[in-house]
CSV table of C-alpha atoms in Angstrom, one decimal:
chain,number,residue,atom,x,y,z
A,1,MET,CA,-0.7,-30.0,-27.2
A,2,LEU,CA,3.0,-30.2,-27.8
A,3,LEU,CA,3.1,-26.5,-28.5
A,4,CYS,CA,1.2,-25.8,-25.3
A,5,ILE,CA,3.8,-27.9,-23.3
A,6,LEU,CA,6.6,-26.1,-25.1
A,7,SER,CA,5.3,-22.7,-24.3
A,8,ILE,CA,4.9,-23.6,-20.6
A,9,LEU,CA,8.4,-25.2,-20.5
A,10,ILE,CA,10.0,-22.1,-22.0
A,11,SER,CA,8.4,-19.8,-19.4
A,12,VAL,CA,9.2,-22.0,-16.4
A,13,LEU,CA,12.8,-22.6,-17.7
A,14,THR,CA,13.3,-18.9,-18.0
A,15,GLY,CA,12.0,-18.4,-14.5
A,16,PHE,CA,14.2,-21.2,-13.2
A,17,LEU,CA,17.4,-19.8,-14.7
A,18,LEU,CA,16.6,-16.4,-13.3
A,19,VAL,CA,16.1,-18.0,-9.8
A,20,LEU,CA,19.5,-19.7,-10.2
A,21,LEU,CA,21.2,-16.5,-11.2
A,22,LEU,CA,19.8,-14.7,-8.1
A,23,TRP,CA,20.2,-17.6,-5.7
A,24,PRO,CA,23.0,-17.2,-3.1
A,25,GLU,CA,24.1,-20.8,-3.1
A,26,GLN,CA,25.4,-22.5,-6.2
A,27,LYS,CA,26.8,-25.8,-5.0
A,28,THR,CA,24.2,-27.7,-6.9
A,29,ILE,CA,20.9,-26.7,-8.6
A,30,PHE,CA,19.2,-29.5,-6.7
A,31,SER,CA,19.6,-28.0,-3.2
A,32,ASN,CA,16.3,-26.4,-2.2
A,33,PHE,CA,15.1,-27.6,-5.6
A,34,LEU,CA,11.4,-27.6,-4.8
A,35,LEU,CA,11.6,-24.0,-3.5
A,36,LYS,CA,13.5,-22.9,-6.6
A,37,LEU,CA,11.1,-24.7,-8.9
A,38,SER,CA,8.0,-23.2,-7.3
A,39,LEU,CA,9.5,-19.7,-7.4
A,40,ALA,CA,10.4,-20.4,-11.1
A,41,VAL,CA,6.7,-20.9,-12.0
A,42,GLY,CA,5.7,-17.4,-10.8
A,43,LEU,CA,8.8,-15.7,-12.0
A,44,GLY,CA,8.6,-17.3,-15.5
A,45,PHE,CA,4.9,-16.6,-15.9
A,46,GLY,CA,5.3,-13.0,-14.7
A,47,GLY,CA,8.3,-12.3,-16.9
A,48,SER,CA,6.7,-13.9,-20.0
A,49,SER,CA,3.6,-11.8,-19.4
A,50,CYS,CA,5.7,-8.6,-19.4
A,51,LEU,CA,7.6,-9.6,-22.5
A,52,PHE,CA,4.3,-10.5,-24.3
A,53,PHE,CA,2.8,-7.0,-23.3
A,54,PHE,CA,5.8,-5.3,-24.9
A,55,TRP,CA,5.5,-7.5,-28.0
A,56,LYS,CA,1.8,-6.4,-28.3
A,57,ILE,CA,2.9,-2.8,-28.2
A,58,THR,CA,5.4,-3.3,-31.0
A,59,GLY,CA,2.8,-4.9,-33.3
A,60,LEU,CA,5.4,-7.3,-34.7
A,61,SER,CA,4.7,-10.9,-35.8
A,62,PHE,CA,4.5,-13.4,-33.0
A,63,LYS,CA,7.5,-15.3,-34.4
A,64,TRP,CA,9.7,-12.4,-33.2
A,65,HIS,CA,8.3,-12.9,-29.7
A,66,VAL,CA,9.2,-16.6,-29.8
A,67,ILE,CA,12.7,-15.8,-31.1
A,68,ALA,CA,13.2,-13.3,-28.3
A,69,GLU,CA,12.1,-15.9,-25.7
A,70,ILE,CA,14.5,-18.5,-27.1
A,71,PHE,CA,17.4,-16.0,-27.2
A,72,LEU,CA,16.5,-15.0,-23.6
A,73,VAL,CA,16.8,-18.6,-22.4
A,74,ILE,CA,20.1,-19.0,-24.2
A,75,PHE,CA,21.4,-15.8,-22.7
A,76,LEU,CA,20.3,-16.7,-19.2
A,77,PHE,CA,21.9,-20.1,-19.5
A,78,TYR,CA,25.2,-18.5,-20.7
A,79,LEU,CA,25.1,-16.2,-17.6
A,80,PHE,CA,24.4,-19.1,-15.4
A,81,LYS,CA,27.4,-21.0,-16.7
A,82,LYS,CA,29.6,-17.9,-16.3
A,83,ARG,CA,28.4,-17.2,-12.7
A,84,ASP,CA,30.9,-16.7,-9.9
A,85,PRO,CA,31.5,-20.1,-8.3
A,86,ALA,CA,32.8,-18.5,-5.2
A,87,ASP,CA,29.2,-17.6,-4.1
A,88,ASN,CA,28.3,-21.0,-2.7
A,89,SER,CA,26.9,-20.3,0.8
A,90,GLU,CA,23.9,-22.3,1.7
A,91,ILE,CA,20.5,-20.7,2.4
A,92,LEU,CA,19.4,-22.9,5.2
A,93,PRO,CA,19.5,-26.7,5.3
A,94,ILE,CA,16.2,-28.6,5.5
A,95,SER,CA,16.0,-30.4,8.7
A,96,ASN,CA,17.4,-34.0,8.5
A,97,ALA,CA,15.8,-35.1,11.8
A,98,ASP,CA,14.8,-38.8,11.9
A,99,LYS,CA,11.4,-39.5,10.6
A,100,SER,CA,9.3,-40.1,13.8
A,101,PHE,CA,5.9,-41.8,13.8
A,102,CYS,CA,4.3,-38.3,13.9
A,103,HIS,CA,6.4,-37.2,11.0
A,104,LYS,CA,5.2,-40.2,9.0
A,105,ILE,CA,1.6,-39.5,10.0
A,106,PHE,CA,1.9,-35.8,8.8
A,107,GLN,CA,3.5,-37.0,5.5
A,108,ALA,CA,0.7,-39.5,4.9
A,109,GLY,CA,-1.9,-36.9,5.7
A,110,PHE,CA,-0.3,-34.5,3.3
A,111,TRP,CA,-0.5,-37.0,0.4
A,112,ILE,CA,-4.1,-37.7,1.2
A,113,MET,CA,-5.0,-34.0,1.2
A,114,LEU,CA,-3.0,-33.5,-2.0
A,115,SER,CA,-4.9,-36.3,-3.7
A,116,LEU,CA,-8.3,-35.0,-2.5
A,117,SER,CA,-7.5,-31.4,-3.4
A,118,THR,CA,-6.2,-32.4,-6.9
A,119,THR,CA,-9.4,-34.3,-7.5
A,120,PHE,CA,-11.5,-31.4,-6.3
A,121,PHE,CA,-9.6,-29.0,-8.6
A,122,ILE,CA,-10.2,-31.3,-11.6
A,123,GLN,CA,-13.9,-31.7,-10.8
A,124,ILE,CA,-14.4,-27.9,-10.6
A,125,SER,CA,-12.4,-27.4,-13.9
A,126,LEU,CA,-14.6,-30.1,-15.6
A,127,GLN,CA,-17.8,-28.6,-14.3
A,128,PHE,CA,-16.8,-25.0,-15.1
A,129,PRO,CA,-14.2,-25.2,-17.9
A,130,HIS,CA,-14.5,-21.4,-18.6
A,131,GLY,CA,-14.0,-20.6,-14.9
A,132,GLU,CA,-16.3,-18.8,-12.6
A,133,ARG,CA,-18.1,-15.6,-13.6
A,134,ASP,CA,-15.3,-13.1,-13.0
A,135,ALA,CA,-12.9,-15.4,-14.9
A,136,PHE,CA,-14.9,-15.4,-18.2
A,137,THR,CA,-16.1,-11.8,-17.9
A,138,ILE,CA,-12.8,-10.2,-16.8
A,139,TRP,CA,-9.6,-12.2,-16.9
A,140,ASN,CA,-10.2,-14.6,-19.8
A,141,ALA,CA,-12.1,-11.8,-21.6
A,142,HIS,CA,-9.0,-9.5,-21.3
A,143,ALA,CA,-7.0,-12.4,-22.7
A,144,LYS,CA,-9.3,-12.6,-25.7
A,145,PHE,CA,-8.7,-9.0,-26.5
A,146,LEU,CA,-4.9,-9.5,-26.1
A,147,PHE,CA,-5.1,-12.5,-28.4
A,148,SER,CA,-6.7,-10.3,-31.1
A,149,ASN,CA,-4.2,-8.7,-33.4
A,150,LYS,CA,-6.3,-5.7,-34.5
A,151,TYR,CA,-8.6,-4.8,-31.7
A,152,TRP,CA,-6.6,-5.7,-28.5
A,153,MET,CA,-6.7,-2.0,-27.3
A,154,ASP,CA,-10.5,-1.8,-27.6
A,155,GLY,CA,-10.8,-3.5,-24.2
A,156,PHE,CA,-9.4,-0.6,-22.3
A,157,THR,CA,-12.5,1.5,-21.9
A,158,ASN,CA,-14.9,2.3,-19.1
A,159,ASP,CA,-17.9,1.8,-21.3
A,160,MET,CA,-17.9,-1.8,-19.9
A,161,LEU,CA,-17.5,-1.3,-16.2
A,162,TRP,CA,-18.1,-5.0,-15.4
A,163,PHE,CA,-15.0,-5.7,-17.6
A,164,HIS,CA,-12.7,-3.8,-15.1
A,165,PRO,CA,-10.4,-2.5,-17.9
A,166,ASP,CA,-8.0,-1.0,-15.3
A,167,TYR,CA,-7.0,-4.5,-14.0
A,168,PRO,CA,-3.3,-5.4,-14.7
A,169,LEU,CA,-2.4,-7.9,-17.4
A,170,LEU,CA,-0.2,-10.6,-15.9
A,171,LEU,CA,-2.8,-13.3,-16.0
A,172,PRO,CA,-4.5,-12.3,-19.2
A,173,GLY,CA,-1.1,-11.8,-20.8
A,174,ILE,CA,0.2,-15.2,-20.1
A,175,ILE,CA,-3.1,-16.8,-21.2
A,176,ALA,CA,-3.0,-14.9,-24.5
A,177,LYS,CA,0.7,-15.7,-25.0
A,178,PHE,CA,0.0,-19.5,-24.7
A,179,TRP,CA,-2.9,-19.1,-27.0
A,180,ASN,CA,-0.6,-17.5,-29.6
A,181,TYR,CA,1.7,-20.5,-29.2
A,182,ILE,CA,-1.0,-23.0,-30.1
A,183,GLY,CA,-2.6,-20.7,-32.6
A,184,HIS,CA,-6.2,-20.6,-31.2
A,185,GLU,CA,-8.2,-20.0,-28.0
A,186,SER,CA,-8.5,-23.0,-25.8
A,187,VAL,CA,-10.2,-23.5,-22.4
A,188,ILE,CA,-7.4,-25.8,-21.3
A,189,ILE,CA,-4.8,-23.0,-21.1
A,190,PRO,CA,-6.4,-21.0,-18.2
A,191,VAL,CA,-7.0,-24.3,-16.4
A,192,ILE,CA,-3.3,-25.3,-16.7
A,193,ILE,CA,-2.2,-21.9,-15.5
A,194,ALA,CA,-4.6,-22.0,-12.6
A,195,PHE,CA,-3.3,-25.5,-11.7
A,196,PHE,CA,0.3,-24.3,-11.8
A,197,PHE,CA,-0.3,-21.3,-9.6
A,198,THR,CA,-2.4,-23.2,-7.1
A,199,PHE,CA,-0.1,-26.1,-6.5
A,200,ALA,CA,3.1,-24.0,-6.8
A,201,THR,CA,1.8,-22.0,-3.9
A,202,VAL,CA,1.4,-25.3,-1.9
A,203,ALA,CA,4.9,-26.3,-2.9
A,204,LEU,CA,6.3,-22.9,-1.9
A,205,LEU,CA,4.7,-23.1,1.5
A,206,PHE,CA,5.8,-26.6,2.1
A,207,SER,CA,9.4,-26.0,1.1
A,208,SER,CA,9.8,-22.7,2.9
A,209,ILE,CA,8.4,-24.0,6.2
A,210,SER,CA,10.5,-27.1,5.8
A,211,ILE,CA,13.6,-25.0,5.7
A,212,PHE,CA,12.7,-22.9,8.8
A,213,ARG,CA,10.8,-25.5,10.9
A,214,GLY,CA,11.4,-28.9,9.5
A,215,LYS,CA,9.5,-31.2,7.1
A,216,GLY,CA,7.0,-32.3,9.7
A,217,GLN,CA,5.8,-28.7,10.1
A,218,GLY,CA,6.0,-28.2,6.3
A,219,PHE,CA,3.6,-31.1,5.8
A,220,LEU,CA,1.2,-29.7,8.3
A,221,ALA,CA,1.3,-26.2,6.8
A,222,ALA,CA,0.7,-27.5,3.2
A,223,SER,CA,-2.1,-29.9,4.5
A,224,LEU,CA,-3.8,-27.0,6.2
A,225,LEU,CA,-3.7,-24.9,3.0
A,226,LEU,CA,-5.0,-27.8,0.9
A,227,GLY,CA,-7.7,-28.4,3.5
A,228,ILE,CA,-9.2,-24.9,3.0
A,229,PRO,CA,-12.0,-25.4,0.4
A,230,LEU,CA,-12.0,-21.7,-0.6
A,231,PHE,CA,-8.3,-22.0,-1.6
A,232,ILE,CA,-8.9,-24.8,-4.1
A,233,LYS,CA,-12.2,-23.3,-5.2
A,234,TYR,CA,-10.6,-19.9,-6.1
A,235,GLY,CA,-7.5,-21.7,-7.4
A,236,ALA,CA,-9.7,-23.5,-9.9
A,237,SER,CA,-11.9,-20.5,-10.6
A,238,GLN,CA,-9.2,-19.1,-13.1
A,239,CYS,CA,-9.3,-15.8,-11.3
A,240,ALA,CA,-6.2,-13.9,-10.0
A,241,ASP,CA,-6.7,-14.2,-6.3
A,242,VAL,CA,-4.7,-17.4,-5.7
A,243,PRO,CA,-1.9,-16.2,-8.2
A,244,ILE,CA,-1.5,-12.9,-6.3
A,245,GLY,CA,-1.4,-15.0,-3.1
A,246,PHE,CA,1.5,-16.9,-4.6
A,247,PHE,CA,3.5,-13.7,-5.2
A,248,ILE,CA,2.6,-12.3,-1.7
A,249,LEU,CA,3.9,-15.5,-0.1
A,250,ALA,CA,7.0,-15.6,-2.4
A,251,THR,CA,8.0,-12.1,-1.4
A,252,ILE,CA,7.6,-12.8,2.3
A,253,VAL,CA,9.5,-16.1,2.0
A,254,LEU,CA,12.4,-14.5,0.1
A,255,LEU,CA,12.7,-11.6,2.5
A,256,SER,CA,12.7,-14.1,5.4
A,257,LEU,CA,15.4,-16.2,3.8
A,258,ASN,CA,17.6,-13.1,3.1
A,259,LYS,CA,20.7,-13.1,5.3
A,260,ASN,CA,22.4,-9.9,4.0
A,261,ASN,CA,22.3,-11.4,0.5
A,262,TYR,CA,21.3,-8.7,-1.9
A,263,LYS,CA,20.4,-11.1,-4.8
A,264,LEU,CA,17.5,-12.4,-2.8
A,265,LEU,CA,16.3,-8.9,-2.1
A,266,ILE,CA,16.3,-8.2,-5.8
A,267,LEU,CA,14.4,-11.5,-6.4
A,268,ALA,CA,11.9,-10.6,-3.6
A,269,GLY,CA,11.4,-7.2,-5.2
A,270,ILE,CA,10.6,-8.8,-8.6
A,271,MET,CA,8.0,-11.0,-7.0
A,272,ALA,CA,6.4,-8.0,-5.2
A,273,GLY,CA,6.3,-6.2,-8.5
A,274,PHE,CA,4.5,-9.1,-10.2
A,275,ALA,CA,1.9,-9.0,-7.4
A,276,GLY,CA,1.2,-5.4,-8.6
A,277,TRP,CA,1.1,-6.7,-12.3
A,278,MET,CA,-1.4,-9.4,-11.2
A,279,LYS,CA,-4.1,-7.3,-9.5
A,280,ASN,CA,-4.6,-3.8,-8.3
A,281,GLU,CA,-4.4,-5.1,-4.7
A,282,GLY,CA,-0.8,-5.9,-5.5
A,283,LEU,CA,0.0,-2.1,-5.5
A,284,LEU,CA,-1.2,-2.0,-1.9
A,285,PHE,CA,1.0,-5.0,-1.2
A,286,ILE,CA,4.1,-3.3,-2.7
A,287,PHE,CA,3.5,-0.2,-0.6
A,288,SER,CA,2.9,-2.2,2.5
A,289,THR,CA,6.0,-4.3,2.0
A,290,VAL,CA,8.3,-1.4,1.3
A,291,ILE,CA,7.1,0.3,4.5
A,292,ALA,CA,7.2,-2.8,6.6
A,293,TYR,CA,10.6,-4.0,5.4
A,294,PHE,CA,12.2,-0.6,6.0
A,295,VAL,CA,10.8,-0.3,9.5
A,296,VAL,CA,11.7,-3.8,10.6
A,297,THR,CA,15.2,-3.6,9.1
A,298,LEU,CA,15.7,-0.1,10.7
A,299,LEU,CA,14.8,-1.5,14.1
A,300,LYS,CA,17.2,-4.4,13.7
A,301,LYS,CA,20.2,-3.0,11.8
A,302,GLY,CA,20.0,0.8,11.8
A,303,TRP,CA,19.7,3.5,9.2
A,304,LYS,CA,22.6,2.7,6.9
A,305,THR,CA,21.9,-1.0,6.5
A,306,SER,CA,18.2,-0.5,6.3
A,307,ILE,CA,18.4,2.0,3.5
A,308,LYS,CA,21.0,0.0,1.6
A,309,GLN,CA,18.8,-3.2,1.7
A,310,LEU,CA,15.7,-1.3,0.9
A,311,LEU,CA,17.3,0.1,-2.3
A,312,PHE,CA,18.2,-3.4,-3.4
A,313,PHE,CA,14.6,-4.6,-2.8
A,314,ILE,CA,13.2,-1.6,-4.7
A,315,SER,CA,15.6,-2.2,-7.5
A,316,GLY,CA,13.8,-5.5,-8.1
A,317,ILE,CA,10.4,-3.8,-8.0
A,318,LEU,CA,11.2,-1.0,-10.3
A,319,PRO,CA,11.3,-2.8,-13.7
A,320,VAL,CA,7.9,-4.4,-13.2
A,321,LEU,CA,6.6,-1.2,-11.6
A,322,ALA,CA,7.6,0.7,-14.8
A,323,VAL,CA,5.5,-1.8,-16.8
A,324,ILE,CA,2.5,-1.2,-14.5
A,325,VAL,CA,2.9,2.6,-14.6
A,326,TYR,CA,3.2,2.6,-18.4
A,327,PHE,CA,0.0,0.4,-18.6
A,328,LYS,CA,-1.9,2.6,-16.2
A,329,ILE,CA,-0.9,5.8,-18.0
A,330,GLN,CA,-1.2,4.7,-21.6
A,331,PHE,CA,-4.0,2.2,-21.6
A,332,ALA,CA,-6.0,1.8,-18.3
A,333,PRO,CA,-8.9,4.1,-17.4
A,334,PRO,CA,-9.3,5.3,-13.8
A,335,SER,CA,-10.3,2.8,-11.2
A,336,ASP,CA,-14.1,2.5,-10.5
A,337,ILE,CA,-13.4,3.0,-6.8
A,338,PHE,CA,-12.6,6.7,-7.4
A,339,LEU,CA,-14.3,7.3,-10.8
A,340,PHE,CA,-17.8,7.8,-9.5
A,341,GLN,CA,-17.3,9.8,-6.3
A,342,ASN,CA,-15.7,13.1,-5.3
A,343,PRO,CA,-13.6,13.9,-2.3
A,344,GLU,CA,-16.6,15.2,-0.3
A,345,GLN,CA,-18.4,11.9,-0.8
A,346,ILE,CA,-15.3,10.0,0.3
A,347,ILE,CA,-14.9,12.1,3.5
A,348,MET,CA,-18.6,11.6,4.3
A,349,LYS,CA,-18.1,7.8,4.2
A,350,LEU,CA,-15.0,8.0,6.3
A,351,THR,CA,-17.0,9.8,9.0
A,352,ASP,CA,-19.9,7.3,8.9
A,353,PHE,CA,-19.0,5.0,11.7
A,354,SER,CA,-21.7,2.5,10.9
A,355,ARG,CA,-19.7,1.5,7.9
A,356,TYR,CA,-16.8,0.7,10.2
A,357,PHE,CA,-19.0,-1.7,12.3
A,358,VAL,CA,-20.3,-3.4,9.2
A,359,THR,CA,-16.8,-3.9,7.7
A,360,LEU,CA,-15.2,-5.0,11.0
A,361,SER,CA,-18.0,-7.6,11.5
A,362,ALA,CA,-17.4,-8.9,8.0
A,363,PHE,CA,-13.7,-9.2,8.6
A,364,ILE,CA,-14.2,-11.1,11.9
A,365,GLY,CA,-16.6,-13.4,10.1
A,366,ALA,CA,-14.2,-14.1,7.3
A,367,ILE,CA,-11.4,-14.9,9.7
A,368,CYS,CA,-13.6,-17.2,11.8
A,369,SER,CA,-14.9,-19.0,8.7
A,370,MET,CA,-11.4,-19.8,7.4
A,371,GLY,CA,-11.5,-23.4,6.4
A,372,GLY,CA,-15.0,-23.9,7.8
A,373,PHE,CA,-16.0,-24.3,11.4
A,374,ILE,CA,-13.3,-26.7,12.5
A,375,ALA,CA,-10.1,-25.0,11.2
A,376,PRO,CA,-10.2,-21.9,13.3
A,377,ILE,CA,-10.7,-24.0,16.5
A,378,LEU,CA,-7.8,-26.2,15.6
A,379,LEU,CA,-5.6,-23.2,14.9
A,380,LEU,CA,-6.4,-21.9,18.4
A,381,ILE,CA,-5.8,-25.2,20.1
A,382,TYR,CA,-2.6,-26.3,18.3
A,383,PRO,CA,-0.3,-23.6,19.9
A,384,PHE,CA,-1.5,-24.6,23.4
A,385,LEU,CA,-0.5,-28.2,22.6
A,386,MET,CA,2.8,-27.5,20.9
A,387,GLY,CA,3.8,-24.2,22.3
A,388,THR,CA,5.5,-21.4,20.4
A,389,LYS,CA,9.1,-20.8,19.4
A,390,ILE,CA,10.4,-17.4,18.2
A,391,SER,CA,14.1,-17.6,17.7
A,392,ILE,CA,16.5,-14.8,17.2
A,393,GLU,CA,16.9,-15.9,13.5
A,394,THR,CA,13.2,-15.8,12.8
A,395,LYS,CA,12.1,-12.9,15.0
A,396,SER,CA,12.5,-10.3,12.2
A,397,SER,CA,10.8,-12.5,9.6
A,398,ILE,CA,7.8,-13.1,11.9
A,399,LEU,CA,7.5,-9.4,12.6
A,400,LEU,CA,7.9,-8.5,9.0
A,401,ALA,CA,5.1,-10.9,7.8
A,402,PHE,CA,2.8,-9.6,10.6
A,403,VAL,CA,3.3,-5.9,9.7
A,404,ILE,CA,2.8,-6.6,6.0
A,405,MET,CA,-0.4,-8.4,6.5
A,406,PHE,CA,-1.6,-5.8,9.0
A,407,LEU,CA,-1.0,-3.0,6.6
A,408,ILE,CA,-2.7,-4.9,3.7
A,409,LEU,CA,-5.8,-5.7,5.8
A,410,THR,CA,-5.9,-2.0,6.9
A,411,GLY,CA,-5.9,-1.0,3.3
A,412,TYR,CA,-8.6,-3.5,2.4
A,413,PHE,CA,-10.7,-2.3,5.3
A,414,PHE,CA,-10.6,1.4,4.2
A,415,ILE,CA,-11.3,0.5,0.6
A,416,TYR,CA,-14.6,-1.0,1.8
A,417,ILE,CA,-15.2,2.1,3.9
A,418,ILE,CA,-15.0,4.4,0.8
A,419,THR,CA,-16.4,2.1,-1.8
A,420,PRO,CA,-18.9,3.8,-4.2
A,421,TYR,CA,-21.0,0.6,-4.3
A,422,ASP,CA,-23.5,-0.7,-1.8
A,423,LEU,CA,-21.3,-1.7,1.2
A,424,ASN,CA,-23.0,-5.0,2.0
A,425,TRP,CA,-23.0,-6.1,-1.6
A,426,HIS,CA,-19.4,-5.2,-2.1
A,427,ILE,CA,-18.3,-7.1,1.0
A,428,LYS,CA,-20.5,-10.1,0.2
A,429,THR,CA,-19.1,-10.4,-3.4
A,430,SER,CA,-15.4,-9.8,-2.6
A,431,ILE,CA,-14.3,-10.4,1.0
A,432,ASN,CA,-13.7,-14.2,0.6
A,433,ARG,CA,-11.4,-13.7,-2.3
A,434,LEU,CA,-9.4,-10.9,-0.5
A,435,PHE,CA,-8.8,-13.3,2.4
A,436,VAL,CA,-7.8,-16.1,0.1
A,437,GLN,CA,-5.0,-13.9,-1.2
A,438,LEU,CA,-3.6,-13.8,2.3
A,439,TYR,CA,-4.2,-17.4,3.4
A,440,PRO,CA,-0.8,-18.8,2.3
A,441,ALA,CA,1.1,-15.9,4.0
A,442,PHE,CA,-1.0,-16.3,7.1
A,443,ILE,CA,-0.3,-20.0,7.3
A,444,PHE,CA,3.4,-19.3,6.8
A,445,LEU,CA,3.4,-16.8,9.7
A,446,TYR,CA,1.4,-19.2,11.9
A,447,PHE,CA,3.8,-22.1,11.5
A,448,MET,CA,6.8,-19.9,11.9
A,449,ILE,CA,5.5,-19.1,15.4
A,450,VAL,CA,4.3,-22.5,16.5
A,451,ARG,CA,6.8,-25.1,17.6
A,452,SER,CA,7.3,-28.0,15.2
A,453,PRO,CA,7.2,-31.7,15.9
A,454,GLU,CA,11.0,-31.8,15.4
A,455,ASP,CA,11.4,-29.2,18.2
A,456,ILE,CA,9.6,-31.5,20.7
A,457,SER,CA,11.0,-34.8,19.7
């Protein structure tokens, strides 16, 4: 157990030091601490997974991987101590408005929702310690191959289509790495990783909304996310949908926080890259974000600034994208979406408008069922009660988040249109998890638009 804790601490500490190095304010590490810590979880796990993948390729003893990680922590700490102290501008202060009665109610509601959600997560993990079906047939199965010293490359074959050997390796890689630390496979490792990603997403949403809209709005946003049963269910499932949702939210938050600070653009790019290293859908997210960020920045700042900022953002993506490309070329077989059909079949499906009706109906149903029957109604009523507020400072961030999610949903839509599988079956078995990936980002966008209790008081 101590080795398990040590391995997690090393990963999170690595991520935290990287966040500090790329953070624009350095007055104290405790300012915006929860935001930094939540980002550190994803950054540390993603970086450790890439490092583990390269270690597998070398075939060296695992002790060299441990030594490399320790030296990396020491090196990052050295860079942090040697950083330029002149760069000490604040991101944005969290609202210090007096705690009104409503604020206290929202805070109490959040802690109740957090307690209930944590209990629900633990119950699911105890009932299904190996995760749901996709967890033990895909993600944890990939981790088992990576944990093996001799046969780890045998998993990359299309002879087992249910195995999805083309899926990226961030989640299996970090599981296998922690297994190597403790010396054996253990069901507790995927559970711990799932717990970290699930509740780091909640912390990231709360801390980011608190910065932009105040803590009262942050408590509401986090409570809404915790109140969506599918979010906790898929978080505890040990699959990659909630983790990729974390990286999607992290990228959007960092791009929103950026005020001409190129370090944050690099950090946002790294997070976007890790979305692609988590799931194939992450590649669509990278493409959508690059397009959206360029267009929104172009409209606001012109060609010169937009290209300059885009290059910094892409510079963060490229190292992780290089890992993905290497994996796809050297190891991963073709995706099953394109493996079993030719261009003529794809064109035929694109011109079958009945498929559009079926898919659109499913999308509307998935949106309306978000959080059960009550949540969509409350989401419609709340803006009428509170009003909306789109300031000059947040206008670009809101537009960016909207365009990104629109492009992603458009991509998801057309994947269903051209799927080689039975359309109804494919939608039924996957649409909920696709929308779970976007729930945190959607809630972030929603509460960026709606007025906060602090605005009214």
